[in-house]
Amino acid sequence: REVIALKQAGEPILVYFHAVPEDPDLLNILDTYGKWIDGIKLYPLMGYFPYDSVLTDVYNWCYENKKPVISHTAPVNPTHYRGEDDIQKRLSDRVIPLIPDYKTQAELCANFSHPLALRWLAQHYVGVNYCAAHLGGKDEIIKFIENDEIQYIKGTKRIPKKDIHEFSWTYHILKACIELPNFYTDTSFSINNPEFYDLVNQLLDIPILQDKILFGSDYYMNKTAATQDCYYERFRSAIGIFKFYKIAKTNVNNFYKK
């Protein structure tokens, strides 16, 4: 209510509602505050898949109101499901094999957040735009770079036949961005490291991807390492004003169907 009040008072903010399947007031909140809600945020690490059947009405609401969905799409994180029920039971609804060698509660929860789970949702609930935040996270971006997987994205190297978990999450996200019209990703805190700027420049030179990358979405995290203005100015300078305008304005408007 306090966040909605800020928006009603004229603050230029985008309000996202974190949809959790266990929330008994899920639809009541959308009915009551939907007018001021700009999109849905998912955090699957809390123990649910993006395609949980309880969320079906939420996606129907998104479709009817032209609202997007942003889903946290990075693996192991300190913030994850810590319930005492059987985690394997929650994982039984998976559409891809479990990540090998992931055994702890935090590691097992990474399966909920895998980009292929969000891709499944985007393929089955079309008419809604989805963003896989935030390019898979720093570690997956590093894996993408070290494995030279950009060559597969560019089409300059044949994609090898290997287990899906041998590819980085960043690769799976970018591949979905290319193949699905309603699938996007964003830079956000993952690109706070200047060493990744060259990669962003290369990605924005790929025709289809230059329409599917958004600037940011969880800026408060940037403040743990740099001020927002410093991050913004440094990143804009690195990729150039035209590319920055593309991901910060044009692509964002398309994502919000404006």
mmCIF file with all atom_site columns, N, CA, C and O in Angstrom, residues 73 115-120 122-123 130-132 153 168-185 208-209 212:
data_model
loop_
_atom_site.group_PDB
_atom_site.id
_atom_site.type_symbol
_atom_site.label_atom_id
_atom_site.label_alt_id
_atom_site.label_comp_id
_atom_site.label_asym_id
_atom_site.label_entity_id
_atom_site.label_seq_id
_atom_site.pdbx_PDB_ins_code
_atom_site.Cartn_x
_atom_site.Cartn_y
_atom_site.Cartn_z
_atom_site.occupancy
_atom_site.B_iso_or_equiv
_atom_site.pdbx_formal_charge
_atom_site.auth_seq_id
_atom_site.auth_comp_id
_atom_site.auth_asym_id
_atom_site.auth_atom_id
_atom_site.pdbx_PDB_model_num
ATOM 1   N N  . THR A 1 73  ? 16.505 -15.012 -12.806 1.00 0.00 ? 73  THR A N  1
ATOM 2   C CA . THR A 1 73  ? 17.027 -16.175 -13.525 1.00 0.00 ? 73  THR A CA 1
ATOM 3   C C  . THR A 1 73  ? 18.530 -16.263 -13.322 1.00 0.00 ? 73  THR A C  1
ATOM 4   O O  . THR A 1 73  ? 19.332 -15.982 -14.206 1.00 0.00 ? 73  THR A O  1
ATOM 5   N N  . PRO A 1 115 ? 16.617 -20.948 -16.659 1.00 0.00 ? 115 PRO A N  1
ATOM 6   C CA . PRO A 1 115 ? 15.983 -20.240 -17.776 1.00 0.00 ? 115 PRO A CA 1
ATOM 7   C C  . PRO A 1 115 ? 15.107 -21.113 -18.661 1.00 0.00 ? 115 PRO A C  1
ATOM 8   O O  . PRO A 1 115 ? 14.156 -20.613 -19.281 1.00 0.00 ? 115 PRO A O  1
ATOM 9   N N  . LEU A 1 116 ? 15.383 -22.411 -18.727 1.00 0.00 ? 116 LEU A N  1
ATOM 10  C CA . LEU A 1 116 ? 14.546 -23.273 -19.555 1.00 0.00 ? 116 LEU A CA 1
ATOM 11  C C  . LEU A 1 116 ? 13.154 -23.459 -18.959 1.00 0.00 ? 116 LEU A C  1
ATOM 12  O O  . LEU A 1 116 ? 12.197 -23.759 -19.669 1.00 0.00 ? 116 LEU A O  1
ATOM 13  N N  . ALA A 1 117 ? 13.026 -23.262 -17.634 1.00 0.00 ? 117 ALA A N  1
ATOM 14  C CA . ALA A 1 117 ? 11.700 -23.303 -17.009 1.00 0.00 ? 117 ALA A CA 1
ATOM 15  C C  . ALA A 1 117 ? 10.898 -22.082 -17.422 1.00 0.00 ? 117 ALA A C  1
ATOM 16  O O  . ALA A 1 117 ? 9.702  -22.180 -17.731 1.00 0.00 ? 117 ALA A O  1
ATOM 17  N N  . LEU A 1 118 ? 11.547 -20.919 -17.451 1.00 0.00 ? 118 LEU A N  1
ATOM 18  C CA . LEU A 1 118 ? 10.861 -19.700 -17.900 1.00 0.00 ? 118 LEU A CA 1
ATOM 19  C C  . LEU A 1 118 ? 10.567 -19.771 -19.391 1.00 0.00 ? 118 LEU A C  1
ATOM 20  O O  . LEU A 1 118 ? 9.515  -19.309 -19.850 1.00 0.00 ? 118 LEU A O  1
ATOM 21  N N  . ARG A 1 119 ? 11.460 -20.375 -20.144 1.00 0.00 ? 119 ARG A N  1
ATOM 22  C CA . ARG A 1 119 ? 11.226 -20.537 -21.581 1.00 0.00 ? 119 ARG A CA 1
ATOM 23  C C  . ARG A 1 119 ? 9.976  -21.378 -21.817 1.00 0.00 ? 119 ARG A C  1
ATOM 24  O O  . ARG A 1 119 ? 9.166  -21.071 -22.703 1.00 0.00 ? 119 ARG A O  1
ATOM 25  N N  . TRP A 1 120 ? 9.818  -22.441 -21.035 1.00 0.00 ? 120 TRP A N  1
ATOM 26  C CA . TRP A 1 120 ? 8.630  -23.295 -21.171 1.00 0.00 ? 120 TRP A CA 1
ATOM 27  C C  . TRP A 1 120 ? 7.375  -22.461 -20.954 1.00 0.00 ? 120 TRP A C  1
ATOM 28  O O  . TRP A 1 120 ? 6.392  -22.589 -21.693 1.00 0.00 ? 120 TRP A O  1
ATOM 29  N N  . ALA A 1 122 ? 7.028  -19.194 -21.372 1.00 0.00 ? 122 ALA A N  1
ATOM 30  C CA . ALA A 1 122 ? 6.864  -18.244 -22.479 1.00 0.00 ? 122 ALA A CA 1
ATOM 31  C C  . ALA A 1 122 ? 6.320  -18.920 -23.733 1.00 0.00 ? 122 ALA A C  1
ATOM 32  O O  . ALA A 1 122 ? 5.593  -18.304 -24.514 1.00 0.00 ? 122 ALA A O  1
ATOM 33  N N  . GLN A 1 123 ? 6.650  -20.191 -23.918 1.00 0.00 ? 123 GLN A N  1
ATOM 34  C CA . GLN A 1 123 ? 6.162  -20.925 -25.081 1.00 0.00 ? 123 GLN A CA 1
ATOM 35  C C  . GLN A 1 123 ? 4.701  -21.329 -24.933 1.00 0.00 ? 123 GLN A C  1
ATOM 36  O O  . GLN A 1 123 ? 3.990  -21.471 -25.931 1.00 0.00 ? 123 GLN A O  1
ATOM 37  N N  . TYR A 1 130 ? 8.115  -11.782 -21.324 1.00 0.00 ? 130 TYR A N  1
ATOM 38  C CA . TYR A 1 130 ? 8.862  -12.288 -20.175 1.00 0.00 ? 130 TYR A CA 1
ATOM 39  C C  . TYR A 1 130 ? 10.304 -11.797 -20.246 1.00 0.00 ? 130 TYR A C  1
ATOM 40  O O  . TYR A 1 130 ? 10.898 -11.741 -21.326 1.00 0.00 ? 130 TYR A O  1
ATOM 41  N N  . CYS A 1 131 ? 10.851 -11.469 -19.096 1.00 0.00 ? 131 CYS A N  1
ATOM 42  C CA . CYS A 1 131 ? 12.257 -11.062 -19.013 1.00 0.00 ? 131 CYS A CA 1
ATOM 43  C C  . CYS A 1 131 ? 12.993 -12.004 -18.073 1.00 0.00 ? 131 CYS A C  1
ATOM 44  O O  . CYS A 1 131 ? 12.611 -12.137 -16.905 1.00 0.00 ? 131 CYS A O  1
ATOM 45  N N  . ALA A 1 132 ? 14.053 -12.627 -18.584 1.00 0.00 ? 132 ALA A N  1
ATOM 46  C CA . ALA A 1 132 ? 14.902 -13.491 -17.761 1.00 0.00 ? 132 ALA A CA 1
ATOM 47  C C  . ALA A 1 132 ? 16.011 -12.623 -17.173 1.00 0.00 ? 132 ALA A C  1
ATOM 48  O O  . ALA A 1 132 ? 16.983 -12.288 -17.840 1.00 0.00 ? 132 ALA A O  1
ATOM 49  N N  . ILE A 1 153 ? 25.765 -18.299 -30.546 1.00 0.00 ? 153 ILE A N  1
ATOM 50  C CA . ILE A 1 153 ? 24.705 -17.300 -30.682 1.00 0.00 ? 153 ILE A CA 1
ATOM 51  C C  . ILE A 1 153 ? 24.819 -16.569 -32.020 1.00 0.00 ? 153 ILE A C  1
ATOM 52  O O  . ILE A 1 153 ? 23.806 -16.299 -32.685 1.00 0.00 ? 153 ILE A O  1
ATOM 53  N N  . SER A 1 168 ? 26.012 -22.556 -20.439 1.00 0.00 ? 168 SER A N  1
ATOM 54  C CA . SER A 1 168 ? 25.743 -21.548 -19.415 1.00 0.00 ? 168 SER A CA 1
ATOM 55  C C  . SER A 1 168 ? 24.279 -21.132 -19.465 1.00 0.00 ? 168 SER A C  1
ATOM 56  O O  . SER A 1 168 ? 23.609 -21.261 -20.486 1.00 0.00 ? 168 SER A O  1
ATOM 57  N N  . TRP A 1 169 ? 23.784 -20.613 -18.341 1.00 0.00 ? 169 TRP A N  1
ATOM 58  C CA . TRP A 1 169 ? 22.420 -20.068 -18.312 1.00 0.00 ? 169 TRP A CA 1
ATOM 59  C C  . TRP A 1 169 ? 22.317 -18.877 -19.251 1.00 0.00 ? 169 TRP A C  1
ATOM 60  O O  . TRP A 1 169 ? 21.271 -18.635 -19.851 1.00 0.00 ? 169 TRP A O  1
ATOM 61  N N  . THR A 1 170 ? 23.406 -18.128 -19.372 1.00 0.00 ? 170 THR A N  1
ATOM 62  C CA . THR A 1 170 ? 23.419 -16.975 -20.272 1.00 0.00 ? 170 THR A CA 1
ATOM 63  C C  . THR A 1 170 ? 23.153 -17.418 -21.702 1.00 0.00 ? 170 THR A C  1
ATOM 64  O O  . THR A 1 170 ? 22.388 -16.769 -22.434 1.00 0.00 ? 170 THR A O  1
ATOM 65  N N  . TYR A 1 171 ? 23.752 -18.525 -22.095 1.00 0.00 ? 171 TYR A N  1
ATOM 66  C CA . TYR A 1 171 ? 23.516 -19.064 -23.444 1.00 0.00 ? 171 TYR A CA 1
ATOM 67  C C  . TYR A 1 171 ? 22.050 -19.421 -23.629 1.00 0.00 ? 171 TYR A C  1
ATOM 68  O O  . TYR A 1 171 ? 21.432 -19.064 -24.641 1.00 0.00 ? 171 TYR A O  1
ATOM 69  N N  . HIS A 1 172 ? 21.461 -20.127 -22.676 1.00 0.00 ? 172 HIS A N  1
ATOM 70  C CA . HIS A 1 172 ? 20.055 -20.530 -22.790 1.00 0.00 ? 172 HIS A CA 1
ATOM 71  C C  . HIS A 1 172 ? 19.141 -19.303 -22.868 1.00 0.00 ? 172 HIS A C  1
ATOM 72  O O  . HIS A 1 172 ? 18.146 -19.301 -23.611 1.00 0.00 ? 172 HIS A O  1
ATOM 73  N N  . ILE A 1 173 ? 19.466 -18.275 -22.108 1.00 0.00 ? 173 ILE A N  1
ATOM 74  C CA . ILE A 1 173 ? 18.656 -17.053 -22.115 1.00 0.00 ? 173 ILE A CA 1
ATOM 75  C C  . ILE A 1 173 ? 18.723 -16.366 -23.470 1.00 0.00 ? 173 ILE A C  1
ATOM 76  O O  . ILE A 1 173 ? 17.689 -16.003 -24.054 1.00 0.00 ? 173 ILE A O  1
ATOM 77  N N  . LEU A 1 174 ? 19.931 -16.187 -23.992 1.00 0.00 ? 174 LEU A N  1
ATOM 78  C CA . LEU A 1 174 ? 20.091 -15.494 -25.272 1.00 0.00 ? 174 LEU A CA 1
ATOM 79  C C  . LEU A 1 174 ? 19.486 -16.294 -26.416 1.00 0.00 ? 174 LEU A C  1
ATOM 80  O O  . LEU A 1 174 ? 18.901 -15.725 -27.352 1.00 0.00 ? 174 LEU A O  1
ATOM 81  N N  . LYS A 1 175 ? 19.591 -17.604 -26.346 1.00 0.00 ? 175 LYS A N  1
ATOM 82  C CA . LYS A 1 175 ? 19.002 -18.463 -27.376 1.00 0.00 ? 175 LYS A CA 1
ATOM 83  C C  . LYS A 1 175 ? 17.476 -18.303 -27.381 1.00 0.00 ? 175 LYS A C  1
ATOM 84  O O  . LYS A 1 175 ? 16.852 -18.215 -28.434 1.00 0.00 ? 175 LYS A O  1
ATOM 85  N N  . ALA A 1 176 ? 16.878 -18.232 -26.185 1.00 0.00 ? 176 ALA A N  1
ATOM 86  C CA . ALA A 1 176 ? 15.436 -18.031 -26.085 1.00 0.00 ? 176 ALA A CA 1
ATOM 87  C C  . ALA A 1 176 ? 15.041 -16.650 -26.595 1.00 0.00 ? 176 ALA A C  1
ATOM 88  O O  . ALA A 1 176 ? 13.990 -16.486 -27.237 1.00 0.00 ? 176 ALA A O  1
ATOM 89  N N  . CYS A 1 177 ? 15.871 -15.640 -26.324 1.00 0.00 ? 177 CYS A N  1
ATOM 90  C CA . CYS A 1 177 ? 15.604 -14.291 -26.825 1.00 0.00 ? 177 CYS A CA 1
ATOM 91  C C  . CYS A 1 177 ? 15.551 -14.266 -28.349 1.00 0.00 ? 177 CYS A C  1
ATOM 92  O O  . CYS A 1 177 ? 14.747 -13.544 -28.949 1.00 0.00 ? 177 CYS A O  1
ATOM 93  N N  . ILE A 1 178 ? 16.407 -15.056 -28.964 1.00 0.00 ? 178 ILE A N  1
ATOM 94  C CA . ILE A 1 178 ? 16.457 -15.109 -30.424 1.00 0.00 ? 178 ILE A CA 1
ATOM 95  C C  . ILE A 1 178 ? 15.265 -15.884 -30.998 1.00 0.00 ? 178 ILE A C  1
ATOM 96  O O  . ILE A 1 178 ? 14.671 -15.489 -32.005 1.00 0.00 ? 178 ILE A O  1
ATOM 97  N N  . GLU A 1 179 ? 14.889 -16.963 -30.329 1.00 0.00 ? 179 GLU A N  1
ATOM 98  C CA . GLU A 1 179 ? 13.889 -17.876 -30.891 1.00 0.00 ? 179 GLU A CA 1
ATOM 99  C C  . GLU A 1 179 ? 12.444 -17.555 -30.514 1.00 0.00 ? 179 GLU A C  1
ATOM 100 O O  . GLU A 1 179 ? 11.519 -17.972 -31.218 1.00 0.00 ? 179 GLU A O  1
ATOM 101 N N  . LEU A 1 180 ? 12.234 -16.826 -29.407 1.00 0.00 ? 180 LEU A N  1
ATOM 102 C CA . LEU A 1 180 ? 10.876 -16.530 -28.960 1.00 0.00 ? 180 LEU A CA 1
ATOM 103 C C  . LEU A 1 180 ? 10.601 -15.024 -29.030 1.00 0.00 ? 180 LEU A C  1
ATOM 104 O O  . LEU A 1 180 ? 11.367 -14.230 -28.487 1.00 0.00 ? 180 LEU A O  1
ATOM 105 N N  . PRO A 1 181 ? 9.520  -14.610 -29.662 1.00 0.00 ? 181 PRO A N  1
ATOM 106 C CA . PRO A 1 181 ? 9.229  -13.172 -29.796 1.00 0.00 ? 181 PRO A CA 1
ATOM 107 C C  . PRO A 1 181 ? 8.898  -12.483 -28.481 1.00 0.00 ? 181 PRO A C  1
ATOM 108 O O  . PRO A 1 181 ? 9.040  -11.267 -28.372 1.00 0.00 ? 181 PRO A O  1
ATOM 109 N N  . ASN A 1 182 ? 8.492  -13.251 -27.457 1.00 0.00 ? 182 ASN A N  1
ATOM 110 C CA . ASN A 1 182 ? 8.069  -12.662 -26.182 1.00 0.00 ? 182 ASN A CA 1
ATOM 111 C C  . ASN A 1 182 ? 9.075  -12.870 -25.054 1.00 0.00 ? 182 ASN A C  1
ATOM 112 O O  . ASN A 1 182 ? 8.734  -12.783 -23.885 1.00 0.00 ? 182 ASN A O  1
ATOM 113 N N  . PHE A 1 183 ? 10.329 -13.130 -25.415 1.00 0.00 ? 183 PHE A N  1
ATOM 114 C CA . PHE A 1 183 ? 11.361 -13.428 -24.411 1.00 0.00 ? 183 PHE A CA 1
ATOM 115 C C  . PHE A 1 183 ? 12.456 -12.369 -24.462 1.00 0.00 ? 183 PHE A C  1
ATOM 116 O O  . PHE A 1 183 ? 13.039 -12.111 -25.515 1.00 0.00 ? 183 PHE A O  1
ATOM 117 N N  . TYR A 1 184 ? 12.744 -11.745 -23.304 1.00 0.00 ? 184 TYR A N  1
ATOM 118 C CA . TYR A 1 184 ? 13.749 -10.692 -23.179 1.00 0.00 ? 184 TYR A CA 1
ATOM 119 C C  . TYR A 1 184 ? 14.718 -11.025 -22.041 1.00 0.00 ? 184 TYR A C  1
ATOM 120 O O  . TYR A 1 184 ? 14.490 -11.949 -21.266 1.00 0.00 ? 184 TYR A O  1
ATOM 121 N N  . THR A 1 185 ? 15.773 -10.235 -21.942 1.00 0.00 ? 185 THR A N  1
ATOM 122 C CA . THR A 1 185 ? 16.650 -10.301 -20.776 1.00 0.00 ? 185 THR A CA 1
ATOM 123 C C  . THR A 1 185 ? 17.098 -8.889  -20.443 1.00 0.00 ? 185 THR A C  1
ATOM 124 O O  . THR A 1 185 ? 16.845 -7.949  -21.209 1.00 0.00 ? 185 THR A O  1
ATOM 125 N N  . ILE A 1 208 ? 18.858 -9.600  -33.969 1.00 0.00 ? 208 ILE A N  1
ATOM 126 C CA . ILE A 1 208 ? 17.687 -9.962  -33.171 1.00 0.00 ? 208 ILE A CA 1
ATOM 127 C C  . ILE A 1 208 ? 17.892 -9.582  -31.709 1.00 0.00 ? 208 ILE A C  1
ATOM 128 O O  . ILE A 1 208 ? 17.001 -9.032  -31.057 1.00 0.00 ? 208 ILE A O  1
ATOM 129 N N  . LEU A 1 209 ? 19.081 -9.821  -31.189 1.00 0.00 ? 209 LEU A N  1
ATOM 130 C CA . LEU A 1 209 ? 19.336 -9.552  -29.772 1.00 0.00 ? 209 LEU A CA 1
ATOM 131 C C  . LEU A 1 209 ? 19.300 -8.064  -29.448 1.00 0.00 ? 209 LEU A C  1
ATOM 132 O O  . LEU A 1 209 ? 18.966 -7.682  -28.325 1.00 0.00 ? 209 LEU A O  1
ATOM 133 N N  . LYS A 1 212 ? 16.161 -7.234  -27.870 1.00 0.00 ? 212 LYS A N  1
ATOM 134 C CA . LYS A 1 212 ? 15.681 -8.048  -26.755 1.00 0.00 ? 212 LYS A CA 1
ATOM 135 C C  . LYS A 1 212 ? 16.403 -7.815  -25.429 1.00 0.00 ? 212 LYS A C  1
ATOM 136 O O  . LYS A 1 212 ? 16.126 -8.506  -24.449 1.00 0.00 ? 212 LYS A O  1
#
